[in-house]
mmCIF file with all atom_site columns, C-alpha atoms in Angstrom:
data_model
loop_
_atom_site.group_PDB
_atom_site.id
_atom_site.type_symbol
_atom_site.label_atom_id
_atom_site.label_alt_id
_atom_site.label_comp_id
_atom_site.label_asym_id
_atom_site.label_entity_id
_atom_site.label_seq_id
_atom_site.pdbx_PDB_ins_code
_atom_site.Cartn_x
_atom_site.Cartn_y
_atom_site.Cartn_z
_atom_site.occupancy
_atom_site.B_iso_or_equiv
_atom_site.pdbx_formal_charge
_atom_site.auth_seq_id
_atom_site.auth_comp_id
_atom_site.auth_asym_id
_atom_site.auth_atom_id
_atom_site.pdbx_PDB_model_num
ATOM 1   C CA . UNK A 1 1   ? 148.611 95.004  125.835 1.00 57.00 ? 8   UNK A CA 1
ATOM 2   C CA . UNK A 1 2   ? 151.837 96.307  124.299 1.00 55.00 ? 9   UNK A CA 1
ATOM 3   C CA . UNK A 1 3   ? 153.455 92.866  124.426 1.00 64.00 ? 10  UNK A CA 1
ATOM 4   C CA . UNK A 1 4   ? 150.365 91.282  122.865 1.00 69.00 ? 11  UNK A CA 1
ATOM 5   C CA . UNK A 1 5   ? 150.448 93.824  120.053 1.00 73.00 ? 12  UNK A CA 1
ATOM 6   C CA . UNK A 1 6   ? 154.153 93.222  119.423 1.00 72.00 ? 13  UNK A CA 1
ATOM 7   C CA . UNK A 1 7   ? 153.582 89.465  119.412 1.00 83.00 ? 14  UNK A CA 1
ATOM 8   C CA . UNK A 1 8   ? 150.767 89.831  116.886 1.00 86.00 ? 15  UNK A CA 1
ATOM 9   C CA . UNK A 1 9   ? 152.975 91.933  114.597 1.00 84.00 ? 16  UNK A CA 1
ATOM 10  C CA . UNK A 1 10  ? 155.792 89.404  114.865 1.00 85.00 ? 17  UNK A CA 1
ATOM 11  C CA . UNK A 1 11  ? 153.460 86.505  114.106 1.00 90.00 ? 18  UNK A CA 1
ATOM 12  C CA . UNK A 1 12  ? 152.066 88.393  111.134 1.00 90.00 ? 19  UNK A CA 1
ATOM 13  C CA . UNK A 1 13  ? 155.587 88.959  109.757 1.00 91.00 ? 20  UNK A CA 1
ATOM 14  C CA . UNK A 1 14  ? 156.270 85.226  110.152 1.00 90.00 ? 21  UNK A CA 1
ATOM 15  C CA . UNK A 1 15  ? 153.099 84.343  108.199 1.00 92.00 ? 22  UNK A CA 1
ATOM 16  C CA . UNK A 1 16  ? 153.927 86.756  105.360 1.00 92.00 ? 23  UNK A CA 1
ATOM 17  C CA . UNK A 1 17  ? 157.538 85.583  105.170 1.00 91.00 ? 24  UNK A CA 1
ATOM 18  C CA . UNK A 1 18  ? 156.548 81.922  105.197 1.00 90.00 ? 25  UNK A CA 1
ATOM 19  C CA . UNK A 1 19  ? 153.908 82.453  102.508 1.00 91.00 ? 26  UNK A CA 1
ATOM 20  C CA . UNK A 1 20  ? 156.722 83.544  100.177 1.00 89.00 ? 27  UNK A CA 1
ATOM 21  C CA . UNK A 1 21  ? 159.568 81.312  101.335 1.00 91.00 ? 28  UNK A CA 1
ATOM 22  C CA . UNK A 1 22  ? 157.829 78.092  102.320 1.00 89.00 ? 29  UNK A CA 1
ATOM 23  C CA . UNK A 1 23  ? 160.927 76.017  103.029 1.00 87.00 ? 30  UNK A CA 1
ATOM 24  C CA . UNK A 1 24  ? 162.562 78.253  105.624 1.00 87.00 ? 31  UNK A CA 1
ATOM 25  C CA . UNK A 1 25  ? 162.894 76.702  109.063 1.00 88.00 ? 32  UNK A CA 1
ATOM 26  C CA . UNK A 1 26  ? 161.547 78.498  112.112 1.00 89.00 ? 33  UNK A CA 1
ATOM 27  C CA . UNK A 1 27  ? 165.091 79.245  113.239 1.00 90.00 ? 34  UNK A CA 1
ATOM 28  C CA . UNK A 1 28  ? 165.966 80.814  109.880 1.00 90.00 ? 35  UNK A CA 1
ATOM 29  C CA . UNK A 1 29  ? 162.776 82.868  109.871 1.00 91.00 ? 36  UNK A CA 1
ATOM 30  C CA . UNK A 1 30  ? 163.507 84.178  113.343 1.00 91.00 ? 37  UNK A CA 1
ATOM 31  C CA . UNK A 1 31  ? 167.105 84.930  112.341 1.00 92.00 ? 38  UNK A CA 1
ATOM 32  C CA . UNK A 1 32  ? 165.972 86.908  109.291 1.00 92.00 ? 39  UNK A CA 1
ATOM 33  C CA . UNK A 1 33  ? 163.339 88.823  111.246 1.00 92.00 ? 40  UNK A CA 1
ATOM 34  C CA . UNK A 1 34  ? 165.816 89.649  114.008 1.00 93.00 ? 41  UNK A CA 1
ATOM 35  C CA . UNK A 1 35  ? 167.998 91.363  111.382 1.00 93.00 ? 42  UNK A CA 1
ATOM 36  C CA . UNK A 1 36  ? 165.143 93.035  109.511 1.00 94.00 ? 43  UNK A CA 1
ATOM 37  C CA . UNK A 1 37  ? 162.987 96.056  110.194 1.00 94.00 ? 44  UNK A CA 1
ATOM 38  C CA . UNK A 1 38  ? 159.616 97.536  109.195 1.00 94.00 ? 45  UNK A CA 1
ATOM 39  C CA . UNK A 1 39  ? 159.312 100.912 107.530 1.00 95.00 ? 46  UNK A CA 1
ATOM 40  C CA . UNK A 1 40  ? 156.071 102.830 107.037 1.00 96.00 ? 47  UNK A CA 1
ATOM 41  C CA . UNK A 1 41  ? 155.338 104.928 103.973 1.00 97.00 ? 48  UNK A CA 1
ATOM 42  C CA . UNK A 1 42  ? 152.602 107.502 103.504 1.00 96.00 ? 49  UNK A CA 1
ATOM 43  C CA . UNK A 1 43  ? 150.626 108.042 100.304 1.00 93.00 ? 50  UNK A CA 1
ATOM 44  C CA . UNK A 1 44  ? 152.907 109.367 97.574  1.00 91.00 ? 51  UNK A CA 1
ATOM 45  C CA . UNK A 1 45  ? 156.169 108.344 99.262  1.00 94.00 ? 52  UNK A CA 1
ATOM 46  C CA . UNK A 1 46  ? 158.860 106.800 97.088  1.00 94.00 ? 53  UNK A CA 1
ATOM 47  C CA . UNK A 1 47  ? 159.576 103.208 98.161  1.00 96.00 ? 54  UNK A CA 1
ATOM 48  C CA . UNK A 1 48  ? 161.906 101.796 95.516  1.00 94.00 ? 55  UNK A CA 1
ATOM 49  C CA . UNK A 1 49  ? 163.835 103.105 92.547  1.00 93.00 ? 56  UNK A CA 1
ATOM 50  C CA . UNK A 1 50  ? 167.112 102.381 90.773  1.00 92.00 ? 57  UNK A CA 1
ATOM 51  C CA . UNK A 1 51  ? 169.086 103.874 93.649  1.00 92.00 ? 58  UNK A CA 1
ATOM 52  C CA . UNK A 1 52  ? 167.930 101.488 96.386  1.00 92.00 ? 59  UNK A CA 1
ATOM 53  C CA . UNK A 1 53  ? 166.337 98.521  94.587  1.00 90.00 ? 60  UNK A CA 1
ATOM 54  C CA . UNK A 1 54  ? 169.127 96.101  95.513  1.00 90.00 ? 61  UNK A CA 1
ATOM 55  C CA . UNK A 1 55  ? 169.773 97.231  99.092  1.00 92.00 ? 62  UNK A CA 1
ATOM 56  C CA . UNK A 1 56  ? 167.622 94.395  100.372 1.00 94.00 ? 63  UNK A CA 1
ATOM 57  C CA . UNK A 1 57  ? 164.489 92.364  99.809  1.00 95.00 ? 64  UNK A CA 1
ATOM 58  C CA . UNK A 1 58  ? 161.393 94.499  100.351 1.00 96.00 ? 65  UNK A CA 1
ATOM 59  C CA . UNK A 1 59  ? 158.274 92.537  101.321 1.00 96.00 ? 66  UNK A CA 1
ATOM 60  C CA . UNK A 1 60  ? 154.888 94.231  101.310 1.00 95.00 ? 67  UNK A CA 1
ATOM 61  C CA . UNK A 1 61  ? 153.039 93.742  104.598 1.00 95.00 ? 68  UNK A CA 1
ATOM 62  C CA . UNK A 1 62  ? 150.121 96.158  104.174 1.00 93.00 ? 69  UNK A CA 1
ATOM 63  C CA . UNK A 1 63  ? 148.818 98.655  101.655 1.00 94.00 ? 70  UNK A CA 1
ATOM 64  C CA . UNK A 1 64  ? 148.959 99.142  97.903  1.00 94.00 ? 71  UNK A CA 1
ATOM 65  C CA . UNK A 1 65  ? 151.937 100.101 95.757  1.00 95.00 ? 72  UNK A CA 1
ATOM 66  C CA . UNK A 1 66  ? 151.741 101.785 92.381  1.00 93.00 ? 73  UNK A CA 1
ATOM 67  C CA . UNK A 1 67  ? 154.486 101.041 89.860  1.00 93.00 ? 74  UNK A CA 1
ATOM 68  C CA . UNK A 1 68  ? 155.415 103.468 87.129  1.00 90.00 ? 75  UNK A CA 1
ATOM 69  C CA . UNK A 1 69  ? 157.717 106.275 86.089  1.00 87.00 ? 76  UNK A CA 1
ATOM 70  C CA . UNK A 1 70  ? 158.081 110.043 86.275  1.00 81.00 ? 77  UNK A CA 1
ATOM 71  C CA . UNK A 1 71  ? 157.590 112.017 83.077  1.00 79.00 ? 78  UNK A CA 1
ATOM 72  C CA . UNK A 1 72  ? 160.059 114.795 82.166  1.00 80.00 ? 79  UNK A CA 1
ATOM 73  C CA . UNK A 1 73  ? 157.447 117.205 83.541  1.00 76.00 ? 80  UNK A CA 1
ATOM 74  C CA . UNK A 1 74  ? 157.538 115.448 86.915  1.00 76.00 ? 81  UNK A CA 1
ATOM 75  C CA . UNK A 1 75  ? 154.156 113.699 86.678  1.00 78.00 ? 82  UNK A CA 1
ATOM 76  C CA . UNK A 1 76  ? 153.995 110.089 87.833  1.00 80.00 ? 83  UNK A CA 1
ATOM 77  C CA . UNK A 1 77  ? 152.480 107.614 85.372  1.00 84.00 ? 84  UNK A CA 1
ATOM 78  C CA . UNK A 1 78  ? 151.389 104.307 86.929  1.00 86.00 ? 85  UNK A CA 1
ATOM 79  C CA . UNK A 1 79  ? 151.278 101.158 84.790  1.00 86.00 ? 86  UNK A CA 1
ATOM 80  C CA . UNK A 1 80  ? 150.497 98.649  87.546  1.00 89.00 ? 87  UNK A CA 1
ATOM 81  C CA . UNK A 1 81  ? 149.294 98.286  91.127  1.00 91.00 ? 88  UNK A CA 1
ATOM 82  C CA . UNK A 1 82  ? 150.756 95.781  93.576  1.00 92.00 ? 89  UNK A CA 1
ATOM 83  C CA . UNK A 1 83  ? 149.104 94.537  96.761  1.00 92.00 ? 90  UNK A CA 1
ATOM 84  C CA . UNK A 1 84  ? 150.382 90.964  97.010  1.00 90.00 ? 91  UNK A CA 1
ATOM 85  C CA . UNK A 1 85  ? 151.939 90.181  100.403 1.00 92.00 ? 92  UNK A CA 1
ATOM 86  C CA . UNK A 1 86  ? 155.263 89.087  98.921  1.00 92.00 ? 93  UNK A CA 1
ATOM 87  C CA . UNK A 1 87  ? 158.695 90.396  97.833  1.00 94.00 ? 94  UNK A CA 1
ATOM 88  C CA . UNK A 1 88  ? 158.421 93.316  95.433  1.00 94.00 ? 95  UNK A CA 1
ATOM 89  C CA . UNK A 1 89  ? 162.038 93.495  94.234  1.00 94.00 ? 96  UNK A CA 1
ATOM 90  C CA . UNK A 1 90  ? 163.239 89.906  94.395  1.00 92.00 ? 97  UNK A CA 1
ATOM 91  C CA . UNK A 1 91  ? 164.802 89.809  90.928  1.00 91.00 ? 98  UNK A CA 1
ATOM 92  C CA . UNK A 1 92  ? 166.657 93.109  91.381  1.00 91.00 ? 99  UNK A CA 1
ATOM 93  C CA . UNK A 1 93  ? 168.042 91.941  94.709  1.00 90.00 ? 100 UNK A CA 1
ATOM 94  C CA . UNK A 1 94  ? 169.210 88.574  93.368  1.00 89.00 ? 101 UNK A CA 1
ATOM 95  C CA . UNK A 1 95  ? 170.731 89.960  90.150  1.00 87.00 ? 102 UNK A CA 1
ATOM 96  C CA . UNK A 1 96  ? 171.951 93.221  91.668  1.00 85.00 ? 103 UNK A CA 1
ATOM 97  C CA . UNK A 1 97  ? 170.628 95.071  88.618  1.00 85.00 ? 104 UNK A CA 1
ATOM 98  C CA . UNK A 1 98  ? 168.930 98.451  88.758  1.00 88.00 ? 105 UNK A CA 1
ATOM 99  C CA . UNK A 1 99  ? 165.274 98.749  87.819  1.00 89.00 ? 106 UNK A CA 1
ATOM 100 C CA . UNK A 1 100 ? 164.111 101.448 85.400  1.00 89.00 ? 107 UNK A CA 1
ATOM 101 C CA . UNK A 1 101 ? 160.755 102.151 87.069  1.00 91.00 ? 108 UNK A CA 1
ATOM 102 C CA . UNK A 1 102 ? 159.668 103.385 90.473  1.00 94.00 ? 109 UNK A CA 1
ATOM 103 C CA . UNK A 1 103 ? 157.494 102.096 93.307  1.00 95.00 ? 110 UNK A CA 1
ATOM 104 C CA . UNK A 1 104 ? 155.364 104.636 95.181  1.00 94.00 ? 111 UNK A CA 1
ATOM 105 C CA . UNK A 1 105 ? 152.928 104.191 98.062  1.00 95.00 ? 112 UNK A CA 1
ATOM 106 C CA . UNK A 1 106 ? 149.356 104.443 96.791  1.00 92.00 ? 113 UNK A CA 1
ATOM 107 C CA . UNK A 1 107 ? 148.067 104.627 100.353 1.00 92.00 ? 114 UNK A CA 1
ATOM 108 C CA . UNK A 1 108 ? 149.649 103.933 103.734 1.00 95.00 ? 115 UNK A CA 1
ATOM 109 C CA . UNK A 1 109 ? 152.119 101.097 103.234 1.00 96.00 ? 116 UNK A CA 1
ATOM 110 C CA . UNK A 1 110 ? 154.249 98.936  105.530 1.00 96.00 ? 117 UNK A CA 1
ATOM 111 C CA . UNK A 1 111 ? 157.330 97.202  104.137 1.00 96.00 ? 118 UNK A CA 1
ATOM 112 C CA . UNK A 1 112 ? 159.525 94.559  105.746 1.00 96.00 ? 119 UNK A CA 1
ATOM 113 C CA . UNK A 1 113 ? 163.148 95.322  104.834 1.00 96.00 ? 120 UNK A CA 1
ATOM 114 C CA . UNK A 1 114 ? 165.493 92.325  104.763 1.00 95.00 ? 121 UNK A CA 1
ATOM 115 C CA . UNK A 1 115 ? 169.091 93.558  104.297 1.00 95.00 ? 122 UNK A CA 1
ATOM 116 C CA . UNK A 1 116 ? 170.733 92.245  101.126 1.00 92.00 ? 123 UNK A CA 1
ATOM 117 C CA . UNK A 1 117 ? 173.654 90.775  103.076 1.00 93.00 ? 124 UNK A CA 1
ATOM 118 C CA . UNK A 1 118 ? 171.284 88.662  105.193 1.00 93.00 ? 125 UNK A CA 1
ATOM 119 C CA . UNK A 1 119 ? 169.230 87.456  102.240 1.00 92.00 ? 126 UNK A CA 1
ATOM 120 C CA . UNK A 1 120 ? 172.265 86.712  100.068 1.00 91.00 ? 127 UNK A CA 1
ATOM 121 C CA . UNK A 1 121 ? 173.841 84.710  102.889 1.00 91.00 ? 128 UNK A CA 1
ATOM 122 C CA . UNK A 1 122 ? 170.711 82.610  103.345 1.00 90.00 ? 129 UNK A CA 1
ATOM 123 C CA . UNK A 1 123 ? 169.967 81.991  99.672  1.00 91.00 ? 130 UNK A CA 1
ATOM 124 C CA . UNK A 1 124 ? 173.570 81.067  98.841  1.00 90.00 ? 131 UNK A CA 1
ATOM 125 C CA . UNK A 1 125 ? 173.498 78.305  101.467 1.00 88.00 ? 132 UNK A CA 1
ATOM 126 C CA . UNK A 1 126 ? 169.963 77.021  100.962 1.00 89.00 ? 133 UNK A CA 1
ATOM 127 C CA . UNK A 1 127 ? 168.904 75.316  97.730  1.00 90.00 ? 134 UNK A CA 1
ATOM 128 C CA . UNK A 1 128 ? 165.297 75.101  98.929  1.00 90.00 ? 135 UNK A CA 1
ATOM 129 C CA . UNK A 1 129 ? 165.218 78.881  99.381  1.00 90.00 ? 136 UNK A CA 1
ATOM 130 C CA . UNK A 1 130 ? 166.602 79.258  95.852  1.00 91.00 ? 137 UNK A CA 1
ATOM 131 C CA . UNK A 1 131 ? 163.732 77.075  94.617  1.00 92.00 ? 138 UNK A CA 1
ATOM 132 C CA . UNK A 1 132 ? 161.213 79.213  96.504  1.00 93.00 ? 139 UNK A CA 1
ATOM 133 C CA . UNK A 1 133 ? 162.626 82.339  94.839  1.00 92.00 ? 140 UNK A CA 1
ATOM 134 C CA . UNK A 1 134 ? 162.583 80.613  91.430  1.00 93.00 ? 141 UNK A CA 1
ATOM 135 C CA . UNK A 1 135 ? 158.939 79.607  91.926  1.00 93.00 ? 142 UNK A CA 1
ATOM 136 C CA . UNK A 1 136 ? 157.961 83.203  92.716  1.00 93.00 ? 143 UNK A CA 1
ATOM 137 C CA . UNK A 1 137 ? 159.788 84.569  89.682  1.00 93.00 ? 144 UNK A CA 1
ATOM 138 C CA . UNK A 1 138 ? 158.447 81.822  87.385  1.00 94.00 ? 145 UNK A CA 1
ATOM 139 C CA . UNK A 1 139 ? 154.842 82.551  88.337  1.00 92.00 ? 146 UNK A CA 1
ATOM 140 C CA . UNK A 1 140 ? 155.382 86.247  87.767  1.00 91.00 ? 147 UNK A CA 1
ATOM 141 C CA . UNK A 1 141 ? 156.954 85.595  84.371  1.00 91.00 ? 148 UNK A CA 1
ATOM 142 C CA . UNK A 1 142 ? 154.024 83.385  83.383  1.00 93.00 ? 149 UNK A CA 1
ATOM 143 C CA . UNK A 1 143 ? 151.577 86.079  84.428  1.00 89.00 ? 150 UNK A CA 1
ATOM 144 C CA . UNK A 1 144 ? 153.580 88.719  82.567  1.00 88.00 ? 151 UNK A CA 1
ATOM 145 C CA . UNK A 1 145 ? 153.583 86.698  79.345  1.00 90.00 ? 152 UNK A CA 1
ATOM 146 C CA . UNK A 1 146 ? 149.833 86.208  79.613  1.00 88.00 ? 153 UNK A CA 1
ATOM 147 C CA . UNK A 1 147 ? 149.415 89.947  80.056  1.00 86.00 ? 154 UNK A CA 1
ATOM 148 C CA . UNK A 1 148 ? 151.647 90.715  77.073  1.00 86.00 ? 155 UNK A CA 1
ATOM 149 C CA . UNK A 1 149 ? 149.688 88.301  74.878  1.00 88.00 ? 156 UNK A CA 1
ATOM 150 C CA . UNK A 1 150 ? 146.395 89.852  75.937  1.00 88.00 ? 157 UNK A CA 1
ATOM 151 C CA . UNK A 1 151 ? 147.615 93.402  75.314  1.00 83.00 ? 158 UNK A CA 1
ATOM 152 C CA . UNK A 1 152 ? 148.808 92.392  71.844  1.00 88.00 ? 159 UNK A CA 1
ATOM 153 C CA . UNK A 1 153 ? 145.485 90.969  70.651  1.00 91.00 ? 160 UNK A CA 1
ATOM 154 C CA . UNK A 1 154 ? 142.802 92.776  72.675  1.00 93.00 ? 161 UNK A CA 1
ATOM 155 C CA . UNK A 1 155 ? 141.080 95.955  71.578  1.00 94.00 ? 162 UNK A CA 1
ATOM 156 C CA . UNK A 1 156 ? 140.694 98.919  73.938  1.00 94.00 ? 163 UNK A CA 1
ATOM 157 C CA . UNK A 1 157 ? 137.215 97.887  75.075  1.00 95.00 ? 164 UNK A CA 1
ATOM 158 C CA . UNK A 1 158 ? 138.444 94.427  76.051  1.00 95.00 ? 165 UNK A CA 1
ATOM 159 C CA . UNK A 1 159 ? 141.468 95.870  77.835  1.00 94.00 ? 166 UNK A CA 1
ATOM 160 C CA . UNK A 1 160 ? 139.246 98.133  79.927  1.00 95.00 ? 167 UNK A CA 1
ATOM 161 C CA . UNK A 1 161 ? 136.976 95.214  80.761  1.00 95.00 ? 168 UNK A CA 1
ATOM 162 C CA . UNK A 1 162 ? 139.942 93.123  81.888  1.00 93.00 ? 169 UNK A CA 1
ATOM 163 C CA . UNK A 1 163 ? 141.388 95.851  84.099  1.00 93.00 ? 170 UNK A CA 1
ATOM 164 C CA . UNK A 1 164 ? 138.013 96.469  85.716  1.00 95.00 ? 171 UNK A CA 1
ATOM 165 C CA . UNK A 1 165 ? 137.494 92.754  86.308  1.00 94.00 ? 172 UNK A CA 1
ATOM 166 C CA . UNK A 1 166 ? 140.999 92.357  87.758  1.00 92.00 ? 173 UNK A CA 1
ATOM 167 C CA . UNK A 1 167 ? 140.495 95.360  90.058  1.00 92.00 ? 174 UNK A CA 1
ATOM 168 C CA . UNK A 1 168 ? 137.170 93.922  91.164  1.00 93.00 ? 175 UNK A CA 1
ATOM 169 C CA . UNK A 1 169 ? 138.823 90.610  92.082  1.00 91.00 ? 176 UNK A CA 1
ATOM 170 C CA . UNK A 1 170 ? 141.681 92.309  93.940  1.00 90.00 ? 177 UNK A CA 1
ATOM 171 C CA . UNK A 1 171 ? 139.939 95.233  95.594  1.00 92.00 ? 178 UNK A CA 1
ATOM 172 C CA . UNK A 1 172 ? 136.236 94.526  95.286  1.00 91.00 ? 179 UNK A CA 1
ATOM 173 C CA . UNK A 1 173 ? 133.853 94.672  98.241  1.00 91.00 ? 180 UNK A CA 1
ATOM 174 C CA . UNK A 1 174 ? 130.227 93.585  98.331  1.00 91.00 ? 181 UNK A CA 1
ATOM 175 C CA . UNK A 1 175 ? 127.776 96.326  97.402  1.00 92.00 ? 182 UNK A CA 1
ATOM 176 C CA . UNK A 1 176 ? 124.009 96.438  96.919  1.00 91.00 ? 183 UNK A CA 1
ATOM 177 C CA . UNK A 1 177 ? 124.546 97.046  93.189  1.00 92.00 ? 184 UNK A CA 1
ATOM 178 C CA . UNK A 1 178 ? 127.342 94.529  92.747  1.00 92.00 ? 185 UNK A CA 1
ATOM 179 C CA . UNK A 1 179 ? 130.984 94.968  93.764  1.00 94.00 ? 186 UNK A CA 1
ATOM 180 C CA . UNK A 1 180 ? 132.555 98.267  94.753  1.00 95.00 ? 187 UNK A CA 1
ATOM 181 C CA . UNK A 1 181 ? 136.230 98.690  93.854  1.00 94.00 ? 188 UNK A CA 1
ATOM 182 C CA . UNK A 1 182 ? 137.983 100.053 96.934  1.00 89.00 ? 189 UNK A CA 1
ATOM 183 C CA . UNK A 1 183 ? 141.028 101.123 94.953  1.00 89.00 ? 190 UNK A CA 1
ATOM 184 C CA . UNK A 1 184 ? 140.227 104.764 94.279  1.00 88.00 ? 191 UNK A CA 1
ATOM 185 C CA . UNK A 1 185 ? 141.523 105.507 90.797  1.00 90.00 ? 192 UNK A CA 1
ATOM 186 C CA . UNK A 1 186 ? 140.390 108.131 88.324  1.00 91.00 ? 193 UNK A CA 1
ATOM 187 C CA . UNK A 1 187 ? 139.688 107.812 84.620  1.00 92.00 ? 194 UNK A CA 1
ATOM 188 C CA . UNK A 1 188 ? 142.975 109.654 84.149  1.00 90.00 ? 195 UNK A CA 1
ATOM 189 C CA . UNK A 1 189 ? 144.713 106.844 86.073  1.00 90.00 ? 196 UNK A CA 1
ATOM 190 C CA . UNK A 1 190 ? 143.006 104.256 83.880  1.00 92.00 ? 197 UNK A CA 1
ATOM 191 C CA . UNK A 1 191 ? 144.140 106.153 80.789  1.00 91.00 ? 198 UNK A CA 1
ATOM 192 C CA . UNK A 1 192 ? 147.718 105.975 82.093  1.00 88.00 ? 199 UNK A CA 1
ATOM 193 C CA . UNK A 1 193 ? 147.443 102.221 82.607  1.00 88.00 ? 200 UNK A CA 1
ATOM 194 C CA . UNK A 1 194 ? 146.367 101.761 78.994  1.00 89.00 ? 201 UNK A CA 1
ATOM 195 C CA . UNK A 1 195 ? 148.463 104.514 77.384  1.00 86.00 ? 202 UNK A CA 1
ATOM 196 C CA . UNK A 1 196 ? 145.268 106.056 76.046  1.00 90.00 ? 203 UNK A CA 1
ATOM 197 C CA . UNK A 1 197 ? 143.774 109.537 76.166  1.00 92.00 ? 204 UNK A CA 1
ATOM 198 C CA . UNK A 1 198 ? 141.398 110.402 78.979  1.00 92.00 ? 205 UNK A CA 1
ATOM 199 C CA . UNK A 1 199 ? 138.772 111.416 76.405  1.00 95.00 ? 206 UNK A CA 1
ATOM 200 C CA . UNK A 1 200 ? 138.878 107.962 74.785  1.00 95.00 ? 207 UNK A CA 1
ATOM 201 C CA . UNK A 1 201 ? 138.626 106.242 78.173  1.00 95.00 ? 208 UNK A CA 1
ATOM 202 C CA . UNK A 1 202 ? 135.738 108.496 79.163  1.00 95.00 ? 209 UNK A CA 1
ATOM 203 C CA . UNK A 1 203 ? 133.853 107.484 76.014  1.00 96.00 ? 210 UNK A CA 1
ATOM 204 C CA . UNK A 1 204 ? 134.353 103.778 76.774  1.00 96.00 ? 211 UNK A CA 1
ATOM 205 C CA . UNK A 1 205 ? 133.265 104.222 80.393  1.00 96.00 ? 212 UNK A CA 1
ATOM 206 C CA . UNK A 1 206 ? 130.108 106.029 79.280  1.00 96.00 ? 213 UNK A CA 1
ATOM 207 C CA . UNK A 1 207 ? 129.320 103.121 76.943  1.00 96.00 ? 214 UNK A CA 1
ATOM 208 C CA . UNK A 1 208 ? 129.715 100.632 79.811  1.00 96.00 ? 215 UNK A CA 1
ATOM 209 C CA . UNK A 1 209 ? 127.486 102.759 82.013  1.00 96.00 ? 216 UNK A CA 1
ATOM 210 C CA . UNK A 1 210 ? 124.850 102.939 79.270  1.00 96.00 ? 217 UNK A CA 1
ATOM 211 C CA . UNK A 1 211 ? 124.923 99.117  79.138  1.00 96.00 ? 218 UNK A CA 1
ATOM 212 C CA . UNK A 1 212 ? 124.400 99.077  82.933  1.00 96.00 ? 219 UNK A CA 1
ATOM 213 C CA . UNK A 1 213 ? 127.665 97.185  83.375  1.00 96.00 ? 220 UNK A CA 1
ATOM 214 C CA . UNK A 1 214 ? 129.289 99.827  85.494  1.00 95.00 ? 221 UNK A CA 1
ATOM 215 C CA . UNK A 1 215 ? 128.714 102.803 87.744  1.00 95.00 ? 222 UNK A CA 1
ATOM 216 C CA . UNK A 1 216 ? 131.566 105.329 87.844  1.00 94.00 ? 223 UNK A CA 1
ATOM 217 C CA . UNK A 1 217 ? 131.431 108.735 89.460  1.00 90.00 ? 224 UNK A CA 1
ATOM 218 C CA . UNK A 1 218 ? 134.706 110.501 90.237  1.00 86.00 ? 225 UNK A CA 1
ATOM 219 C CA . UNK A 1 219 ? 136.748 107.705 91.906  1.00 86.00 ? 226 UNK A CA 1
ATOM 220 C CA . UNK A 1 220 ? 133.760 105.624 93.021  1.00 91.00 ? 227 UNK A CA 1
ATOM 221 C CA . UNK A 1 221 ? 133.504 102.507 90.865  1.00 95.00 ? 228 UNK A CA 1
ATOM 222 C CA . UNK A 1 222 ? 130.866 99.780  91.144  1.00 96.00 ? 229 UNK A CA 1
ATOM 223 C CA . UNK A 1 223 ? 130.844 96.733  88.873  1.00 96.00 ? 230 UNK A CA 1
ATOM 224 C CA . UNK A 1 224 ? 127.203 95.803  88.255  1.00 96.00 ? 231 UNK A CA 1
ATOM 225 C CA . UNK A 1 225 ? 127.619 93.083  85.628  1.00 96.00 ? 232 UNK A CA 1
ATOM 226 C CA . UNK A 1 226 ? 130.662 90.848  85.988  1.00 95.00 ? 233 UNK A CA 1
ATOM 227 C CA . UNK A 1 227 ? 129.381 88.415  83.362  1.00 96.00 ? 234 UNK A CA 1
ATOM 228 C CA . UNK A 1 228 ? 129.590 91.071  80.655  1.00 96.00 ? 235 UNK A CA 1
ATOM 229 C CA . UNK A 1 229 ? 133.214 91.824  81.536  1.00 95.00 ? 236 UNK A CA 1
ATOM 230 C CA . UNK A 1 230 ? 134.108 88.122  81.529  1.00 94.00 ? 237 UNK A CA 1
ATOM 231 C CA . UNK A 1 231 ? 132.532 87.538  78.118  1.00 94.00 ? 238 UNK A CA 1
ATOM 232 C CA . UNK A 1 232 ? 134.547 90.351  76.545  1.00 92.00 ? 239 UNK A CA 1
ATOM 233 C CA . UNK A 1 233 ? 137.779 88.812  77.881  1.00 89.00 ? 240 UNK A CA 1
ATOM 234 C CA . UNK A 1 234 ? 137.042 85.164  77.152  1.00 82.00 ? 241 UNK A CA 1
ATOM 235 C CA . UNK A 1 235 ? 136.502 85.861  73.461  1.00 72.00 ? 242 UNK A CA 1
ATOM 236 C CA . UNK A 1 236 ? 140.269 86.276  73.106  1.00 66.00 ? 243 UNK A CA 1
#
């Protein structure tokens, strides 16, 4: 049973690694995994910051990461959530430049750590691996530019609709009333994401509930009308 479990974990690491770096040979994948290790993080644990962001490539295996910064008063403000099974600090590791934001575990998280020396050795000798890394970074840049454009032209109501729709796609589960968002965030968290006051967000949420688009009580969120959310976004 123990061997079967270890084999399953190893196969899972291979699948995650290959989903990011599609051109790596089996031998190279095994070599990288033999020199890598998995670290577990509990909710609230610091995963990455400017001190360790270039120590190696960190690949998310399980869980959700929140990205943000600490205020002078010590409160963490999240501006994004990350759950994609892929490298989370690829650019910092390639450029060896410190990031100015922090990654914390939103729930229990497992990270595959690939030492920088191993990754740098492989990418310097493999043009296909360089292309894989470029593809990942290009897609992220395209997504970022789309987000920046939306944030520039959308009003607060549309921004809330987009975040709720995105969360529903990423973390939604079937529910009798629609789709329940399994990512447990508060209205305070949503206010942080949008750099708005909690009172303003609360007013918008109440409006959506009055329209029967949404059910929100504490951290329990159910999207009842996806079409409404889509229409608000597609007008832009």
